Amino acid sequence: MSRGEETRERIVRVSADLFAQRGYHGTGLSELLAATGLGKGGFYHHITSKEDLLLEIMLEPINRALRVAAAITASPERPVTKLATLGRELGRSMGDDLSAWTVFLREYSSLSDADKEQVLVLRRTYLDHWRTVLAEGIQTGDFRDIDLAFVESVFGLFIYTFLWSEPGAPGDHLTSVIMDVLLRGVQANENRRT
């Protein structure tokens, strides 16, 4: 990774932390410059605008989650294993990058209409991986025949659990609790754990 890429990555990470703590509109350029240790010229050498920075913060975690979800969905594993892995990987992502996911959740309304649509398309595409795995499990009989509309709440279930948990709560434990409830709810009766 080049020095410029490292600087840009640092700007995005530090800005995500500030936006998560203070809000997008509550964070001014002076706070961004102080936190990154850059002057205005150096900052704008790497970032075209605060609005583009916000979008980049939101796109990074969802794009990473999409790559992982595509690999899981394409794997030859059984649907129950795929679903558990989707949840474990989303939980890991939330735990590792909670600031960016917090910004993703809280600052969506600050995006332009075109940027909102871009984020929504990626969100739908990601959730389609969950729907695909669930539909596959329904076909195989691993999961009961359920309305997959509930998948729209998957992000909220994870994000809010992580946001409202005790500081320092282990992400693996939170993910395990979420996925235990979810798996018990979707598995066919004969496949449910007792």
PDB file of C-alpha atoms in Angstrom:
ATOM      1  CA  MET A   1       0.000   0.000   0.000  1.00  0.00           C
ATOM      2  CA  SER A   2       1.392   3.393  -0.955  1.00  0.00           C
ATOM      3  CA  ARG A   3       1.819   6.223   1.521  1.00  0.00           C
ATOM      4  CA  GLY A   4      -1.028   8.114  -0.163  1.00  0.00           C
ATOM      5  CA  GLU A   5      -3.335   5.096   0.188  1.00  0.00           C
ATOM      6  CA  GLU A   6      -2.391   4.751   3.841  1.00  0.00           C
ATOM      7  CA  THR A   7      -3.139   8.433   4.429  1.00  0.00           C
ATOM      8  CA  ARG A   8      -6.499   8.168   2.694  1.00  0.00           C
ATOM      9  CA  GLU A   9      -7.370   5.057   4.676  1.00  0.00           C
ATOM     10  CA  ARG A  10      -6.438   6.868   7.910  1.00  0.00           C
ATOM     11  CA  ILE A  11      -8.591   9.865   6.939  1.00  0.00           C
ATOM     12  CA  VAL A  12     -11.572   7.605   6.319  1.00  0.00           C
ATOM     13  CA  ARG A  13     -11.078   5.659   9.580  1.00  0.00           C
ATOM     14  CA  VAL A  14     -10.577   8.764  11.740  1.00  0.00           C
ATOM     15  CA  SER A  15     -13.485  10.568  10.070  1.00  0.00           C
ATOM     16  CA  ALA A  16     -15.752   7.564  10.647  1.00  0.00           C
ATOM     17  CA  ASP A  17     -14.903   7.684  14.347  1.00  0.00           C
ATOM     18  CA  LEU A  18     -15.669  11.418  14.507  1.00  0.00           C
ATOM     19  CA  PHE A  19     -18.908  11.143  12.519  1.00  0.00           C
ATOM     20  CA  ALA A  20     -20.024   8.227  14.724  1.00  0.00           C
ATOM     21  CA  GLN A  21     -19.300  10.208  17.905  1.00  0.00           C
ATOM     22  CA  ARG A  22     -20.361  13.732  16.903  1.00  0.00           C
ATOM     23  CA  GLY A  23     -22.525  13.199  13.843  1.00  0.00           C
ATOM     24  CA  TYR A  24     -21.781  14.206  10.286  1.00  0.00           C
ATOM     25  CA  HIS A  25     -23.210  17.712  10.684  1.00  0.00           C
ATOM     26  CA  GLY A  26     -21.637  18.069  14.134  1.00  0.00           C
ATOM     27  CA  THR A  27     -18.136  17.481  12.795  1.00  0.00           C
ATOM     28  CA  GLY A  28     -16.486  20.425  11.125  1.00  0.00           C
ATOM     29  CA  LEU A  29     -13.472  20.581   8.871  1.00  0.00           C
ATOM     30  CA  SER A  30     -11.344  21.908  11.736  1.00  0.00           C
ATOM     31  CA  GLU A  31     -12.080  18.779  13.794  1.00  0.00           C
ATOM     32  CA  LEU A  32     -11.290  16.551  10.819  1.00  0.00           C
ATOM     33  CA  LEU A  33      -7.992  18.356  10.205  1.00  0.00           C
ATOM     34  CA  ALA A  34      -7.002  18.195  13.880  1.00  0.00           C
ATOM     35  CA  ALA A  35      -7.861  14.501  14.166  1.00  0.00           C
ATOM     36  CA  THR A  36      -6.028  13.529  10.980  1.00  0.00           C
ATOM     37  CA  GLY A  37      -3.071  15.832  11.594  1.00  0.00           C
ATOM     38  CA  LEU A  38      -3.353  17.229   8.077  1.00  0.00           C
ATOM     39  CA  GLY A  39      -3.625  20.729   6.739  1.00  0.00           C
ATOM     40  CA  LYS A  40      -6.528  21.716   4.535  1.00  0.00           C
ATOM     41  CA  GLY A  41      -4.501  21.217   1.336  1.00  0.00           C
ATOM     42  CA  GLY A  42      -3.265  17.787   2.413  1.00  0.00           C
ATOM     43  CA  PHE A  43      -6.745  16.731   3.437  1.00  0.00           C
ATOM     44  CA  TYR A  44      -8.310  17.790   0.153  1.00  0.00           C
ATOM     45  CA  HIS A  45      -5.479  16.195  -1.785  1.00  0.00           C
ATOM     46  CA  HIS A  46      -6.885  12.855  -0.602  1.00  0.00           C
ATOM     47  CA  ILE A  47     -10.583  13.676  -0.203  1.00  0.00           C
ATOM     48  CA  THR A  48     -12.615  15.667  -2.733  1.00  0.00           C
ATOM     49  CA  SER A  49     -15.320  16.813  -0.304  1.00  0.00           C
ATOM     50  CA  LYS A  50     -16.839  16.080   3.081  1.00  0.00           C
ATOM     51  CA  GLU A  51     -19.891  14.657   1.284  1.00  0.00           C
ATOM     52  CA  ASP A  52     -17.741  12.246  -0.728  1.00  0.00           C
ATOM     53  CA  LEU A  53     -15.971  11.271   2.479  1.00  0.00           C
ATOM     54  CA  LEU A  54     -19.324  10.404   4.073  1.00  0.00           C
ATOM     55  CA  LEU A  55     -20.253   8.225   1.118  1.00  0.00           C
ATOM     56  CA  GLU A  56     -16.879   6.473   1.170  1.00  0.00           C
ATOM     57  CA  ILE A  57     -17.258   5.731   4.882  1.00  0.00           C
ATOM     58  CA  MET A  58     -20.613   4.104   4.162  1.00  0.00           C
ATOM     59  CA  LEU A  59     -19.499   2.191   1.081  1.00  0.00           C
ATOM     60  CA  GLU A  60     -16.396   0.564   2.565  1.00  0.00           C
ATOM     61  CA  PRO A  61     -18.085  -1.759   5.078  1.00  0.00           C
ATOM     62  CA  ILE A  62     -20.980  -2.700   2.812  1.00  0.00           C
ATOM     63  CA  ASN A  63     -18.637  -3.478  -0.090  1.00  0.00           C
ATOM     64  CA  ARG A  64     -16.496  -5.678   2.163  1.00  0.00           C
ATOM     65  CA  ALA A  65     -19.601  -7.411   3.489  1.00  0.00           C
ATOM     66  CA  LEU A  66     -20.817  -7.958  -0.087  1.00  0.00           C
ATOM     67  CA  ARG A  67     -17.581  -9.662  -1.143  1.00  0.00           C
ATOM     68  CA  VAL A  68     -17.714 -11.989   1.844  1.00  0.00           C
ATOM     69  CA  ALA A  69     -21.430 -12.712   1.397  1.00  0.00           C
ATOM     70  CA  ALA A  70     -20.969 -13.574  -2.289  1.00  0.00           C
ATOM     71  CA  ALA A  71     -18.320 -16.154  -1.396  1.00  0.00           C
ATOM     72  CA  ILE A  72     -20.515 -17.641   1.343  1.00  0.00           C
ATOM     73  CA  THR A  73     -23.571 -17.831  -0.897  1.00  0.00           C
ATOM     74  CA  ALA A  74     -21.577 -19.563  -3.645  1.00  0.00           C
ATOM     75  CA  SER A  75     -20.037 -22.112  -1.266  1.00  0.00           C
ATOM     76  CA  PRO A  76     -21.189 -25.757  -1.347  1.00  0.00           C
ATOM     77  CA  GLU A  77     -22.067 -25.698   2.373  1.00  0.00           C
ATOM     78  CA  ARG A  78     -25.554 -26.515   3.638  1.00  0.00           C
ATOM     79  CA  PRO A  79     -27.907 -23.537   3.996  1.00  0.00           C
ATOM     80  CA  VAL A  80     -27.831 -23.628   7.800  1.00  0.00           C
ATOM     81  CA  THR A  81     -24.020 -23.390   7.720  1.00  0.00           C
ATOM     82  CA  LYS A  82     -24.147 -20.596   5.148  1.00  0.00           C
ATOM     83  CA  LEU A  83     -26.653 -18.637   7.236  1.00  0.00           C
ATOM     84  CA  ALA A  84     -24.585 -19.050  10.393  1.00  0.00           C
ATOM     85  CA  THR A  85     -21.488 -17.933   8.480  1.00  0.00           C
ATOM     86  CA  LEU A  86     -23.275 -14.893   7.031  1.00  0.00           C
ATOM     87  CA  GLY A  87     -24.233 -13.868  10.553  1.00  0.00           C
ATOM     88  CA  ARG A  88     -20.798 -14.558  12.018  1.00  0.00           C
ATOM     89  CA  GLU A  89     -19.102 -12.514   9.275  1.00  0.00           C
ATOM     90  CA  LEU A  90     -21.565  -9.613   9.583  1.00  0.00           C
ATOM     91  CA  GLY A  91     -21.043  -9.631  13.343  1.00  0.00           C
ATOM     92  CA  ARG A  92     -17.276  -9.659  12.860  1.00  0.00           C
ATOM     93  CA  SER A  93     -17.576  -6.732  10.449  1.00  0.00           C
ATOM     94  CA  MET A  94     -19.765  -4.803  12.898  1.00  0.00           C
ATOM     95  CA  GLY A  95     -17.366  -5.432  15.744  1.00  0.00           C
ATOM     96  CA  ASP A  96     -14.286  -4.555  13.708  1.00  0.00           C
ATOM     97  CA  ASP A  97     -15.714  -1.419  12.082  1.00  0.00           C
ATOM     98  CA  LEU A  98     -18.535  -0.230  14.335  1.00  0.00           C
ATOM     99  CA  SER A  99     -17.871   3.459  13.648  1.00  0.00           C
ATOM    100  CA  ALA A 100     -18.406   3.050   9.902  1.00  0.00           C
ATOM    101  CA  TRP A 101     -21.532   0.934  10.459  1.00  0.00           C
ATOM    102  CA  THR A 102     -22.824   3.530  12.929  1.00  0.00           C
ATOM    103  CA  VAL A 103     -22.341   6.224  10.301  1.00  0.00           C
ATOM    104  CA  PHE A 104     -24.034   3.922   7.767  1.00  0.00           C
ATOM    105  CA  LEU A 105     -27.086   3.744  10.021  1.00  0.00           C
ATOM    106  CA  ARG A 106     -27.281   7.254  11.441  1.00  0.00           C
ATOM    107  CA  GLU A 107     -26.129   9.476   8.606  1.00  0.00           C
ATOM    108  CA  TYR A 108     -27.935   7.993   5.608  1.00  0.00           C
ATOM    109  CA  SER A 109     -30.270  11.006   5.446  1.00  0.00           C
ATOM    110  CA  SER A 110     -27.247  13.304   4.956  1.00  0.00           C
ATOM    111  CA  LEU A 111     -26.456  11.772   1.564  1.00  0.00           C
ATOM    112  CA  SER A 112     -27.573  13.234  -1.745  1.00  0.00           C
ATOM    113  CA  ASP A 113     -30.431  11.408  -3.461  1.00  0.00           C
ATOM    114  CA  ALA A 114     -28.043   9.765  -5.933  1.00  0.00           C
ATOM    115  CA  ASP A 115     -25.744   8.607  -3.132  1.00  0.00           C
ATOM    116  CA  LYS A 116     -28.713   7.312  -1.121  1.00  0.00           C
ATOM    117  CA  GLU A 117     -29.751   5.212  -4.097  1.00  0.00           C
ATOM    118  CA  GLN A 118     -26.229   3.838  -4.465  1.00  0.00           C
ATOM    119  CA  VAL A 119     -26.180   2.786  -0.808  1.00  0.00           C
ATOM    120  CA  LEU A 120     -29.683   1.297  -1.044  1.00  0.00           C
ATOM    121  CA  VAL A 121     -28.731  -0.795  -4.079  1.00  0.00           C
ATOM    122  CA  LEU A 122     -25.733  -2.222  -2.230  1.00  0.00           C
ATOM    123  CA  ARG A 123     -27.802  -2.862   0.882  1.00  0.00           C
ATOM    124  CA  ARG A 124     -30.461  -4.692  -1.151  1.00  0.00           C
ATOM    125  CA  THR A 125     -27.786  -6.687  -2.964  1.00  0.00           C
ATOM    126  CA  TYR A 126     -26.240  -7.697   0.351  1.00  0.00           C
ATOM    127  CA  LEU A 127     -29.585  -8.712   1.835  1.00  0.00           C
ATOM    128  CA  ASP A 128     -30.336 -10.684  -1.339  1.00  0.00           C
ATOM    129  CA  HIS A 129     -27.515 -13.021  -0.279  1.00  0.00           C
ATOM    130  CA  TRP A 130     -29.390 -13.706   2.961  1.00  0.00           C
ATOM    131  CA  ARG A 131     -32.617 -14.248   0.990  1.00  0.00           C
ATOM    132  CA  THR A 132     -30.836 -16.617  -1.400  1.00  0.00           C
ATOM    133  CA  VAL A 133     -29.494 -18.742   1.456  1.00  0.00           C
ATOM    134  CA  LEU A 134     -32.861 -18.765   3.222  1.00  0.00           C
ATOM    135  CA  ALA A 135     -34.700 -19.698  -0.006  1.00  0.00           C
ATOM    136  CA  GLU A 136     -32.191 -22.488  -0.591  1.00  0.00           C
ATOM    137  CA  GLY A 137     -32.822 -23.751   2.937  1.00  0.00           C
ATOM    138  CA  ILE A 138     -36.566 -23.673   2.374  1.00  0.00           C
ATOM    139  CA  GLN A 139     -36.093 -25.758  -0.785  1.00  0.00           C
ATOM    140  CA  THR A 140     -33.899 -28.304   1.000  1.00  0.00           C
ATOM    141  CA  GLY A 141     -36.250 -28.488   3.968  1.00  0.00           C
ATOM    142  CA  ASP A 142     -33.655 -27.126   6.390  1.00  0.00           C
ATOM    143  CA  PHE A 143     -35.747 -24.013   6.941  1.00  0.00           C
ATOM    144  CA  ARG A 144     -39.469 -23.676   7.292  1.00  0.00           C
ATOM    145  CA  ASP A 145     -41.447 -21.882   4.605  1.00  0.00           C
ATOM    146  CA  ILE A 146     -41.415 -18.287   5.822  1.00  0.00           C
ATOM    147  CA  ASP A 147     -41.964 -14.855   4.339  1.00  0.00           C
ATOM    148  CA  LEU A 148     -38.484 -13.529   3.616  1.00  0.00           C
ATOM    149  CA  ALA A 149     -39.598  -9.914   4.138  1.00  0.00           C
ATOM    150  CA  PHE A 150     -38.064 -10.106   7.623  1.00  0.00           C
ATOM    151  CA  VAL A 151     -34.608 -10.102   6.012  1.00  0.00           C
ATOM    152  CA  GLU A 152     -34.944  -6.311   5.665  1.00  0.00           C
ATOM    153  CA  SER A 153     -34.460  -6.082   9.431  1.00  0.00           C
ATOM    154  CA  VAL A 154     -31.192  -8.067   9.512  1.00  0.00           C
ATOM    155  CA  PHE A 155     -28.967  -4.982   9.416  1.00  0.00           C
ATOM    156  CA  GLY A 156     -30.973  -3.304  12.142  1.00  0.00           C
ATOM    157  CA  LEU A 157     -30.847  -6.389  14.313  1.00  0.00           C
ATOM    158  CA  PHE A 158     -27.060  -6.468  14.133  1.00  0.00           C
ATOM    159  CA  ILE A 159     -26.355  -2.742  14.200  1.00  0.00           C
ATOM    160  CA  TYR A 160     -28.658  -1.930  17.082  1.00  0.00           C
ATOM    161  CA  THR A 161     -27.426  -4.891  19.109  1.00  0.00           C
ATOM    162  CA  PHE A 162     -23.836  -3.733  18.689  1.00  0.00           C
ATOM    163  CA  LEU A 163     -24.658  -0.048  19.270  1.00  0.00           C
ATOM    164  CA  TRP A 164     -26.629  -0.635  22.436  1.00  0.00           C
ATOM    165  CA  SER A 165     -24.446  -3.329  23.968  1.00  0.00           C
ATOM    166  CA  GLU A 166     -22.185  -2.741  26.916  1.00  0.00           C
ATOM    167  CA  PRO A 167     -18.891  -1.101  25.929  1.00  0.00           C
ATOM    168  CA  GLY A 168     -16.308  -3.797  25.362  1.00  0.00           C
ATOM    169  CA  ALA A 169     -18.923  -6.546  25.004  1.00  0.00           C
ATOM    170  CA  PRO A 170     -17.390  -9.333  22.929  1.00  0.00           C
ATOM    171  CA  GLY A 171     -18.668  -9.231  19.360  1.00  0.00           C
ATOM    172  CA  ASP A 172     -18.560 -13.005  19.009  1.00  0.00           C
ATOM    173  CA  HIS A 173     -20.945 -13.355  21.940  1.00  0.00           C
ATOM    174  CA  LEU A 174     -23.376 -10.759  20.550  1.00  0.00           C
ATOM    175  CA  THR A 175     -23.302 -12.439  17.148  1.00  0.00           C
ATOM    176  CA  SER A 176     -23.854 -15.848  18.717  1.00  0.00           C
ATOM    177  CA  VAL A 177     -26.941 -14.601  20.558  1.00  0.00           C
ATOM    178  CA  ILE A 178     -28.394 -12.969  17.436  1.00  0.00           C
ATOM    179  CA  MET A 179     -27.760 -16.013  15.263  1.00  0.00           C
ATOM    180  CA  ASP A 180     -29.103 -18.445  17.864  1.00  0.00           C
ATOM    181  CA  VAL A 181     -32.404 -16.571  17.895  1.00  0.00           C
ATOM    182  CA  LEU A 182     -32.467 -16.258  14.104  1.00  0.00           C
ATOM    183  CA  LEU A 183     -31.563 -19.887  13.419  1.00  0.00           C
ATOM    184  CA  ARG A 184     -34.135 -21.162  15.902  1.00  0.00           C
ATOM    185  CA  GLY A 185     -36.740 -19.026  14.188  1.00  0.00           C
ATOM    186  CA  VAL A 186     -36.089 -20.184  10.622  1.00  0.00           C
ATOM    187  CA  GLN A 187     -35.161 -23.832  11.007  1.00  0.00           C
ATOM    188  CA  ALA A 188     -37.759 -26.454  10.226  1.00  0.00           C
ATOM    189  CA  ASN A 189     -39.091 -28.113  13.383  1.00  0.00           C
ATOM    190  CA  GLU A 190     -37.218 -31.352  12.836  1.00  0.00           C
ATOM    191  CA  ASN A 191     -33.934 -29.415  12.371  1.00  0.00           C
ATOM    192  CA  ARG A 192     -34.227 -27.105  15.395  1.00  0.00           C
ATOM    193  CA  ARG A 193     -31.759 -27.413  18.180  1.00  0.00           C
ATOM    194  CA  THR A 194     -33.240 -27.958  21.601  1.00  0.00           C
TER     195      THR A 194
END
